[in-house]
Amino acid sequence: MSGRPPAESASPADGAADRSPVEDADVCVIGAGPAGGIVAERLAQAGREVVVLEAGPRFDFDDRLARQERAIRPAYDRPDVWDGDPERDAHSASGEWFYPLNHARVKGVGGSTLHWQGMVMRLHEDDFRSGTARGVGVDWPLEYDDLRPYYAEAERELGVAGGEDNPFAPPREEPFPMEAFPPSYSDGLFAEACDELGIEMHSVPNARNSESYDDRSACVGYGTCQPVCPSGAKYDATVHVERAERKGATVIDRAPVQRLEHGPDAIEAAVYATPDGEYRQAADAFVIACGGVETPRLLLLSKSSHYPDGLANSSGLVGRYFMDHLFAGMGGVLEEPTRQNHVGFLTSESHQFYDEADAEFAPFKLEFFNYDGPSPVEMALSGDDWGDDLLERLRSEYGNHVGLGGLVEQLPREDSYVALDYDRTDDRGNPVPDVHWNVGDRALRTIERVNEIQRELLEELGAEITWQVDAENTGPAYHHMGTTRMGTEPTESVVGPDLRTHDLENCWIASSSVFPTGGAMNPTLTIAALALKAADHVLESV
Ligand SMILES: Cc1cc2nc3c(=O)[nH]c(=O)nc-3n(C[C@H](O)[C@H](O)[C@H](O)COP(=O)(O)OP(=O)(O)OC[C@H]3O[C@@H](n4cnc5c(N)ncnc54)[C@H](O)[C@@H]3O)c2cc1C
Ligand code: SF4
């Protein structure tokens, strides 16, 4: 008995499925998140024999309401919603800054998009040339223009509802696939304060349906998008994984790859564990799409006499330069109710200050929360009053909160990395990933700057400020980047601009792990654009 509410009872029994390898596979994709799903779908569409190996289970769509129930019951922690397993997902966090890895990912078909928020912006032009334009970090080996057609395609693939009202966004010619969601009630309150302070608000591109799209319904407003959208209106990578299957790909779940067998120049097979034993999947090409932490971990676990420091690691950089976006936030209470309905996603942002970034200050964006305060249940659980007293408190304190967020870029640093912790093992006896996360002064300085703007806005609104996330108590946005960076020089990077590892002729990486710098935009649209590009390059070779 797991102690979890019913969703798990609907999971298929271990060992019920055939998890044996696929013969004559052209491509083995490892990981079934958005990166792996998109690559697999593209390659299957082109007629290649594709097999996808996914560490976690396949979740039944019909269980989503039960998972939603878990999400709203305070007794269940975030990793419980998608059946996180503490032994399978064991990890360490040895850096100056604690990293809560299992709140930052989901293992299973769909990957972390099962519980993501779904904000999808393009990086700005200067994000691709940080070293040149901002005097810190490094330039990408690609420019915005190189990725631009892939960005447009990624927006169609994910299904993005967005508007043309963002004057700070990088250039685009084509409209978004769907109209943006309208601004919320509390956006309207913030808009008045923004007008006074000369801050421009605009819509947020969302990977959720503002109308029926791609055989999935329009958003019906459950508001529990993070960590579960029961309607399927929010994009998650099961869309691409299932589409890949319909085009002939084989998806093997509960199949964590343990190591990659290889010669000096190429991978030969992925050795994977299953509930009924270990198998070996051979293929002509391999695409590693295990996310920003497990991708370097798998390479490090695959060390050999050819690559004593880890596979594809002749540069010594596998795992180095781990980055996340830093969160800066502030909120308060208004004297009036905000009359804000609970909305599970954001409708307005400001990218006004983004391109002012330089060596001193990082790029950042401002987020206007659709938030009216803790829910009545949370309020009830946090007090010691009952009956009429409790009712009175709920009536007077519920529904009058406002909140602001912000994401800040962290620069790549050598002392911020993912390594193996040889003192701890997972359920298969493998050393666990150790996220050694260090942040740096530029990001912390920028958080103070974001807080200043947030304070001005809340004061303009007349709010009493009740909470603040600042440089002292900041945390990650759960965007894992940088650990197999992309570059032209094999001594300074792990993959080239074609996403192929410099060391191995048949191994590509699809992940934010290849980002040389992170910008301050949520990463997944860029991950999807790069996955489409990687698929093109794989197709040239198999
Ligand atoms: C709470 C939350 C909110 C977020 N909100 C946003 C947002 O609003 N916008 C945005 O852009 N991004 C957001 N993200 C980040 C986003 O979810 C990730 O960027 C995205 O899912 C990464 O895609 P991926 O395919 O590279 O990796 P993942 O989605 O992590 O998928 C990797 C897959 O590989 C599998 N895997 C790992 N190791 C192995 C192995 N050895 N063998 C086989 N399979 C393996 C994993 O089980 C997993 O399913 C959010 C993340 C979180 C946690
Ligand atoms: S608000 Fe929309 S996207 Fe979010 S959970 Fe509900 S239906 Fe899904």
mmCIF file with all atom_site columns, N, CA and C in Angstrom, residues 184-187 189-190 330-334 337-347 368-375 378-379 398-405 466-467:
data_model
loop_
_atom_site.group_PDB
_atom_site.id
_atom_site.type_symbol
_atom_site.label_atom_id
_atom_site.label_alt_id
_atom_site.label_comp_id
_atom_site.label_asym_id
_atom_site.label_entity_id
_atom_site.label_seq_id
_atom_site.pdbx_PDB_ins_code
_atom_site.Cartn_x
_atom_site.Cartn_y
_atom_site.Cartn_z
_atom_site.occupancy
_atom_site.B_iso_or_equiv
_atom_site.pdbx_formal_charge
_atom_site.auth_seq_id
_atom_site.auth_comp_id
_atom_site.auth_asym_id
_atom_site.auth_atom_id
_atom_site.pdbx_PDB_model_num
ATOM 1   N N  . SER A 1 184 ? -6.002  38.860 -17.336 1.00 0.00 ? 184 SER A N  1
ATOM 2   C CA . SER A 1 184 ? -6.879  38.516 -16.210 1.00 0.00 ? 184 SER A CA 1
ATOM 3   C C  . SER A 1 184 ? -7.333  39.780 -15.481 1.00 0.00 ? 184 SER A C  1
ATOM 4   N N  . TYR A 1 185 ? -8.189  39.585 -14.497 1.00 0.00 ? 185 TYR A N  1
ATOM 5   C CA . TYR A 1 185 ? -8.653  40.725 -13.704 1.00 0.00 ? 185 TYR A CA 1
ATOM 6   C C  . TYR A 1 185 ? -7.474  41.402 -12.998 1.00 0.00 ? 185 TYR A C  1
ATOM 7   N N  . SER A 1 186 ? -6.604  40.610 -12.359 1.00 0.00 ? 186 SER A N  1
ATOM 8   C CA . SER A 1 186 ? -5.508  41.260 -11.619 1.00 0.00 ? 186 SER A CA 1
ATOM 9   C C  . SER A 1 186 ? -4.471  41.858 -12.576 1.00 0.00 ? 186 SER A C  1
ATOM 10  N N  . ASP A 1 187 ? -4.360  41.341 -13.809 1.00 0.00 ? 187 ASP A N  1
ATOM 11  C CA . ASP A 1 187 ? -3.512  42.024 -14.807 1.00 0.00 ? 187 ASP A CA 1
ATOM 12  C C  . ASP A 1 187 ? -3.990  43.468 -14.961 1.00 0.00 ? 187 ASP A C  1
ATOM 13  N N  . LEU A 1 189 ? -5.444  45.347 -12.737 1.00 0.00 ? 189 LEU A N  1
ATOM 14  C CA . LEU A 1 189 ? -4.998  46.157 -11.593 1.00 0.00 ? 189 LEU A CA 1
ATOM 15  C C  . LEU A 1 189 ? -3.542  46.569 -11.784 1.00 0.00 ? 189 LEU A C  1
ATOM 16  N N  . PHE A 1 190 ? -2.725  45.581 -12.187 1.00 0.00 ? 190 PHE A N  1
ATOM 17  C CA . PHE A 1 190 ? -1.306  45.890 -12.390 1.00 0.00 ? 190 PHE A CA 1
ATOM 18  C C  . PHE A 1 190 ? -1.109  46.875 -13.544 1.00 0.00 ? 190 PHE A C  1
ATOM 19  N N  . MET A 1 330 ? 7.650   38.995 -5.118  1.00 0.00 ? 330 MET A N  1
ATOM 20  C CA . MET A 1 330 ? 7.134   39.830 -4.031  1.00 0.00 ? 330 MET A CA 1
ATOM 21  C C  . MET A 1 330 ? 5.611   39.828 -4.114  1.00 0.00 ? 330 MET A C  1
ATOM 22  N N  . GLY A 1 331 ? 4.986   39.917 -2.960  1.00 0.00 ? 331 GLY A N  1
ATOM 23  C CA . GLY A 1 331 ? 3.524   39.939 -2.983  1.00 0.00 ? 331 GLY A CA 1
ATOM 24  C C  . GLY A 1 331 ? 2.971   40.663 -1.782  1.00 0.00 ? 331 GLY A C  1
ATOM 25  N N  . GLY A 1 332 ? 1.711   40.930 -1.842  1.00 0.00 ? 332 GLY A N  1
ATOM 26  C CA . GLY A 1 332 ? 1.109   41.662 -0.745  1.00 0.00 ? 332 GLY A CA 1
ATOM 27  C C  . GLY A 1 332 ? -0.400  41.544 -0.754  1.00 0.00 ? 332 GLY A C  1
ATOM 28  N N  . VAL A 1 333 ? -0.997  42.360 0.110   1.00 0.00 ? 333 VAL A N  1
ATOM 29  C CA . VAL A 1 333 ? -2.436  42.292 0.334   1.00 0.00 ? 333 VAL A CA 1
ATOM 30  C C  . VAL A 1 333 ? -3.029  43.663 0.034   1.00 0.00 ? 333 VAL A C  1
ATOM 31  N N  . LEU A 1 334 ? -4.128  43.667 -0.688  1.00 0.00 ? 334 LEU A N  1
ATOM 32  C CA . LEU A 1 334 ? -4.846  44.915 -0.952  1.00 0.00 ? 334 LEU A CA 1
ATOM 33  C C  . LEU A 1 334 ? -5.974  45.071 0.055   1.00 0.00 ? 334 LEU A C  1
ATOM 34  N N  . PRO A 1 337 ? -10.931 43.283 -2.149  1.00 0.00 ? 337 PRO A N  1
ATOM 35  C CA . PRO A 1 337 ? -10.758 41.971 -2.801  1.00 0.00 ? 337 PRO A CA 1
ATOM 36  C C  . PRO A 1 337 ? -10.297 42.185 -4.245  1.00 0.00 ? 337 PRO A C  1
ATOM 37  N N  . THR A 1 338 ? -9.433  41.319 -4.745  1.00 0.00 ? 338 THR A N  1
ATOM 38  C CA . THR A 1 338 ? -8.990  41.477 -6.139  1.00 0.00 ? 338 THR A CA 1
ATOM 39  C C  . THR A 1 338 ? -10.041 40.934 -7.109  1.00 0.00 ? 338 THR A C  1
ATOM 40  N N  . ARG A 1 339 ? -10.972 40.151 -6.612  1.00 0.00 ? 339 ARG A N  1
ATOM 41  C CA . ARG A 1 339 ? -11.967 39.461 -7.443  1.00 0.00 ? 339 ARG A CA 1
ATOM 42  C C  . ARG A 1 339 ? -11.292 38.645 -8.555  1.00 0.00 ? 339 ARG A C  1
ATOM 43  N N  . GLN A 1 340 ? -10.083 38.198 -8.278  1.00 0.00 ? 340 GLN A N  1
ATOM 44  C CA . GLN A 1 340 ? -9.317  37.416 -9.244  1.00 0.00 ? 340 GLN A CA 1
ATOM 45  C C  . GLN A 1 340 ? -9.749  35.958 -9.141  1.00 0.00 ? 340 GLN A C  1
ATOM 46  N N  . ASN A 1 341 ? -10.311 35.426 -10.211 1.00 0.00 ? 341 ASN A N  1
ATOM 47  C CA . ASN A 1 341 ? -10.565 33.983 -10.211 1.00 0.00 ? 341 ASN A CA 1
ATOM 48  C C  . ASN A 1 341 ? -9.237  33.267 -10.204 1.00 0.00 ? 341 ASN A C  1
ATOM 49  N N  . HIS A 1 342 ? -9.219  32.081 -9.630  1.00 0.00 ? 342 HIS A N  1
ATOM 50  C CA . HIS A 1 342 ? -7.972  31.330 -9.677  1.00 0.00 ? 342 HIS A CA 1
ATOM 51  C C  . HIS A 1 342 ? -7.692  30.909 -11.121 1.00 0.00 ? 342 HIS A C  1
ATOM 52  N N  . VAL A 1 343 ? -6.564  31.335 -11.643 1.00 0.00 ? 343 VAL A N  1
ATOM 53  C CA . VAL A 1 343 ? -6.150  30.951 -12.997 1.00 0.00 ? 343 VAL A CA 1
ATOM 54  C C  . VAL A 1 343 ? -4.821  30.225 -12.829 1.00 0.00 ? 343 VAL A C  1
ATOM 55  N N  . GLY A 1 344 ? -4.672  29.093 -13.440 1.00 0.00 ? 344 GLY A N  1
ATOM 56  C CA . GLY A 1 344 ? -3.474  28.286 -13.201 1.00 0.00 ? 344 GLY A CA 1
ATOM 57  C C  . GLY A 1 344 ? -2.269  28.696 -14.006 1.00 0.00 ? 344 GLY A C  1
ATOM 58  N N  . PHE A 1 345 ? -2.383  29.768 -14.776 1.00 0.00 ? 345 PHE A N  1
ATOM 59  C CA . PHE A 1 345 ? -1.246  30.151 -15.618 1.00 0.00 ? 345 PHE A CA 1
ATOM 60  C C  . PHE A 1 345 ? -1.180  31.667 -15.706 1.00 0.00 ? 345 PHE A C  1
ATOM 61  N N  . LEU A 1 346 ? -0.098  32.163 -16.329 1.00 0.00 ? 346 LEU A N  1
ATOM 62  C CA . LEU A 1 346 ? 0.105   33.609 -16.396 1.00 0.00 ? 346 LEU A CA 1
ATOM 63  C C  . LEU A 1 346 ? -0.396  34.141 -17.736 1.00 0.00 ? 346 LEU A C  1
ATOM 64  N N  . THR A 1 347 ? -1.004  35.318 -17.682 1.00 0.00 ? 347 THR A N  1
ATOM 65  C CA . THR A 1 347 ? -1.487  35.933 -18.916 1.00 0.00 ? 347 THR A CA 1
ATOM 66  C C  . THR A 1 347 ? -0.690  37.184 -19.304 1.00 0.00 ? 347 THR A C  1
ATOM 67  N N  . PHE A 1 368 ? 3.427   38.832 -13.916 1.00 0.00 ? 368 PHE A N  1
ATOM 68  C CA . PHE A 1 368 ? 2.274   39.281 -13.139 1.00 0.00 ? 368 PHE A CA 1
ATOM 69  C C  . PHE A 1 368 ? 1.429   38.060 -12.800 1.00 0.00 ? 368 PHE A C  1
ATOM 70  N N  . PHE A 1 369 ? 1.410   37.719 -11.524 1.00 0.00 ? 369 PHE A N  1
ATOM 71  C CA . PHE A 1 369 ? 0.739   36.474 -11.137 1.00 0.00 ? 369 PHE A CA 1
ATOM 72  C C  . PHE A 1 369 ? -0.780  36.609 -11.172 1.00 0.00 ? 369 PHE A C  1
ATOM 73  N N  . ASN A 1 370 ? -1.405  35.534 -11.588 1.00 0.00 ? 370 ASN A N  1
ATOM 74  C CA . ASN A 1 370 ? -2.864  35.431 -11.474 1.00 0.00 ? 370 ASN A CA 1
ATOM 75  C C  . ASN A 1 370 ? -3.168  34.713 -10.163 1.00 0.00 ? 370 ASN A C  1
ATOM 76  N N  . TYR A 1 371 ? -3.203  35.501 -9.126  1.00 0.00 ? 371 TYR A N  1
ATOM 77  C CA . TYR A 1 371 ? -3.103  34.924 -7.786  1.00 0.00 ? 371 TYR A CA 1
ATOM 78  C C  . TYR A 1 371 ? -3.989  35.748 -6.872  1.00 0.00 ? 371 TYR A C  1
ATOM 79  N N  . ASP A 1 372 ? -4.748  35.087 -6.027  1.00 0.00 ? 372 ASP A N  1
ATOM 80  C CA . ASP A 1 372 ? -5.525  35.881 -5.076  1.00 0.00 ? 372 ASP A CA 1
ATOM 81  C C  . ASP A 1 372 ? -5.225  35.478 -3.640  1.00 0.00 ? 372 ASP A C  1
ATOM 82  N N  . GLY A 1 373 ? -4.166  34.707 -3.487  1.00 0.00 ? 373 GLY A N  1
ATOM 83  C CA . GLY A 1 373 ? -3.749  34.358 -2.140  1.00 0.00 ? 373 GLY A CA 1
ATOM 84  C C  . GLY A 1 373 ? -3.866  32.884 -1.882  1.00 0.00 ? 373 GLY A C  1
ATOM 85  N N  . PRO A 1 374 ? -3.464  32.465 -0.690  1.00 0.00 ? 374 PRO A N  1
ATOM 86  C CA . PRO A 1 374 ? -3.580  31.052 -0.358  1.00 0.00 ? 374 PRO A CA 1
ATOM 87  C C  . PRO A 1 374 ? -5.036  30.602 -0.449  1.00 0.00 ? 374 PRO A C  1
ATOM 88  N N  . SER A 1 375 ? -5.251  29.360 -0.807  1.00 0.00 ? 375 SER A N  1
ATOM 89  C CA . SER A 1 375 ? -6.615  28.867 -0.938  1.00 0.00 ? 375 SER A CA 1
ATOM 90  C C  . SER A 1 375 ? -7.241  28.756 0.458   1.00 0.00 ? 375 SER A C  1
ATOM 91  N N  . GLU A 1 378 ? -5.678  25.968 2.373   1.00 0.00 ? 378 GLU A N  1
ATOM 92  C CA . GLU A 1 378 ? -4.355  26.273 2.917   1.00 0.00 ? 378 GLU A CA 1
ATOM 93  C C  . GLU A 1 378 ? -4.477  27.190 4.134   1.00 0.00 ? 378 GLU A C  1
ATOM 94  N N  . MET A 1 379 ? -5.379  28.162 4.043   1.00 0.00 ? 379 MET A N  1
ATOM 95  C CA . MET A 1 379 ? -5.548  29.076 5.178   1.00 0.00 ? 379 MET A CA 1
ATOM 96  C C  . MET A 1 379 ? -6.064  28.332 6.407   1.00 0.00 ? 379 MET A C  1
ATOM 97  N N  . TYR A 1 398 ? -9.306  36.055 2.622   1.00 0.00 ? 398 TYR A N  1
ATOM 98  C CA . TYR A 1 398 ? -9.163  35.322 1.353   1.00 0.00 ? 398 TYR A CA 1
ATOM 99  C C  . TYR A 1 398 ? -9.503  36.222 0.164   1.00 0.00 ? 398 TYR A C  1
ATOM 100 N N  . GLY A 1 399 ? -8.677  36.141 -0.870  1.00 0.00 ? 399 GLY A N  1
ATOM 101 C CA . GLY A 1 399 ? -9.051  36.780 -2.131  1.00 0.00 ? 399 GLY A CA 1
ATOM 102 C C  . GLY A 1 399 ? -8.643  38.225 -2.275  1.00 0.00 ? 399 GLY A C  1
ATOM 103 N N  . ASN A 1 400 ? -7.678  38.689 -1.488  1.00 0.00 ? 400 ASN A N  1
ATOM 104 C CA . ASN A 1 400 ? -7.248  40.074 -1.666  1.00 0.00 ? 400 ASN A CA 1
ATOM 105 C C  . ASN A 1 400 ? -5.724  40.183 -1.832  1.00 0.00 ? 400 ASN A C  1
ATOM 106 N N  . HIS A 1 401 ? -5.129  39.102 -2.318  1.00 0.00 ? 401 HIS A N  1
ATOM 107 C CA . HIS A 1 401 ? -3.671  39.108 -2.480  1.00 0.00 ? 401 HIS A CA 1
ATOM 108 C C  . HIS A 1 401 ? -3.283  39.402 -3.925  1.00 0.00 ? 401 HIS A C  1
ATOM 109 N N  . VAL A 1 402 ? -2.081  39.957 -4.084  1.00 0.00 ? 402 VAL A N  1
ATOM 110 C CA . VAL A 1 402 ? -1.499  40.127 -5.420  1.00 0.00 ? 402 VAL A CA 1
ATOM 111 C C  . VAL A 1 402 ? -0.042  39.661 -5.354  1.00 0.00 ? 402 VAL A C  1
ATOM 112 N N  . GLY A 1 403 ? 0.489   39.240 -6.477  1.00 0.00 ? 403 GLY A N  1
ATOM 113 C CA . GLY A 1 403 ? 1.865   38.751 -6.463  1.00 0.00 ? 403 GLY A CA 1
ATOM 114 C C  . GLY A 1 403 ? 2.582   39.019 -7.771  1.00 0.00 ? 403 GLY A C  1
ATOM 115 N N  . LEU A 1 404 ? 3.908   39.172 -7.658  1.00 0.00 ? 404 LEU A N  1
ATOM 116 C CA . LEU A 1 404 ? 4.750   39.415 -8.824  1.00 0.00 ? 404 LEU A CA 1
ATOM 117 C C  . LEU A 1 404 ? 5.921   38.449 -8.795  1.00 0.00 ? 404 LEU A C  1
ATOM 118 N N  . GLY A 1 405 ? 6.294   37.962 -9.950  1.00 0.00 ? 405 GLY A N  1
ATOM 119 C CA . GLY A 1 405 ? 7.465   37.100 -10.030 1.00 0.00 ? 405 GLY A CA 1
ATOM 120 C C  . GLY A 1 405 ? 8.461   37.670 -11.019 1.00 0.00 ? 405 GLY A C  1
ATOM 121 N N  . THR A 1 466 ? 3.717   41.553 1.963   1.00 0.00 ? 466 THR A N  1
ATOM 122 C CA . THR A 1 466 ? 3.716   40.511 2.994   1.00 0.00 ? 466 THR A CA 1
ATOM 123 C C  . THR A 1 466 ? 4.755   39.418 2.741   1.00 0.00 ? 466 THR A C  1
ATOM 124 N N  . TRP A 1 467 ? 5.278   39.327 1.529   1.00 0.00 ? 467 TRP A N  1
ATOM 125 C CA . TRP A 1 467 ? 6.327   38.336 1.299   1.00 0.00 ? 467 TRP A CA 1
ATOM 126 C C  . TRP A 1 467 ? 7.276   38.802 0.203   1.00 0.00 ? 467 TRP A C  1
#
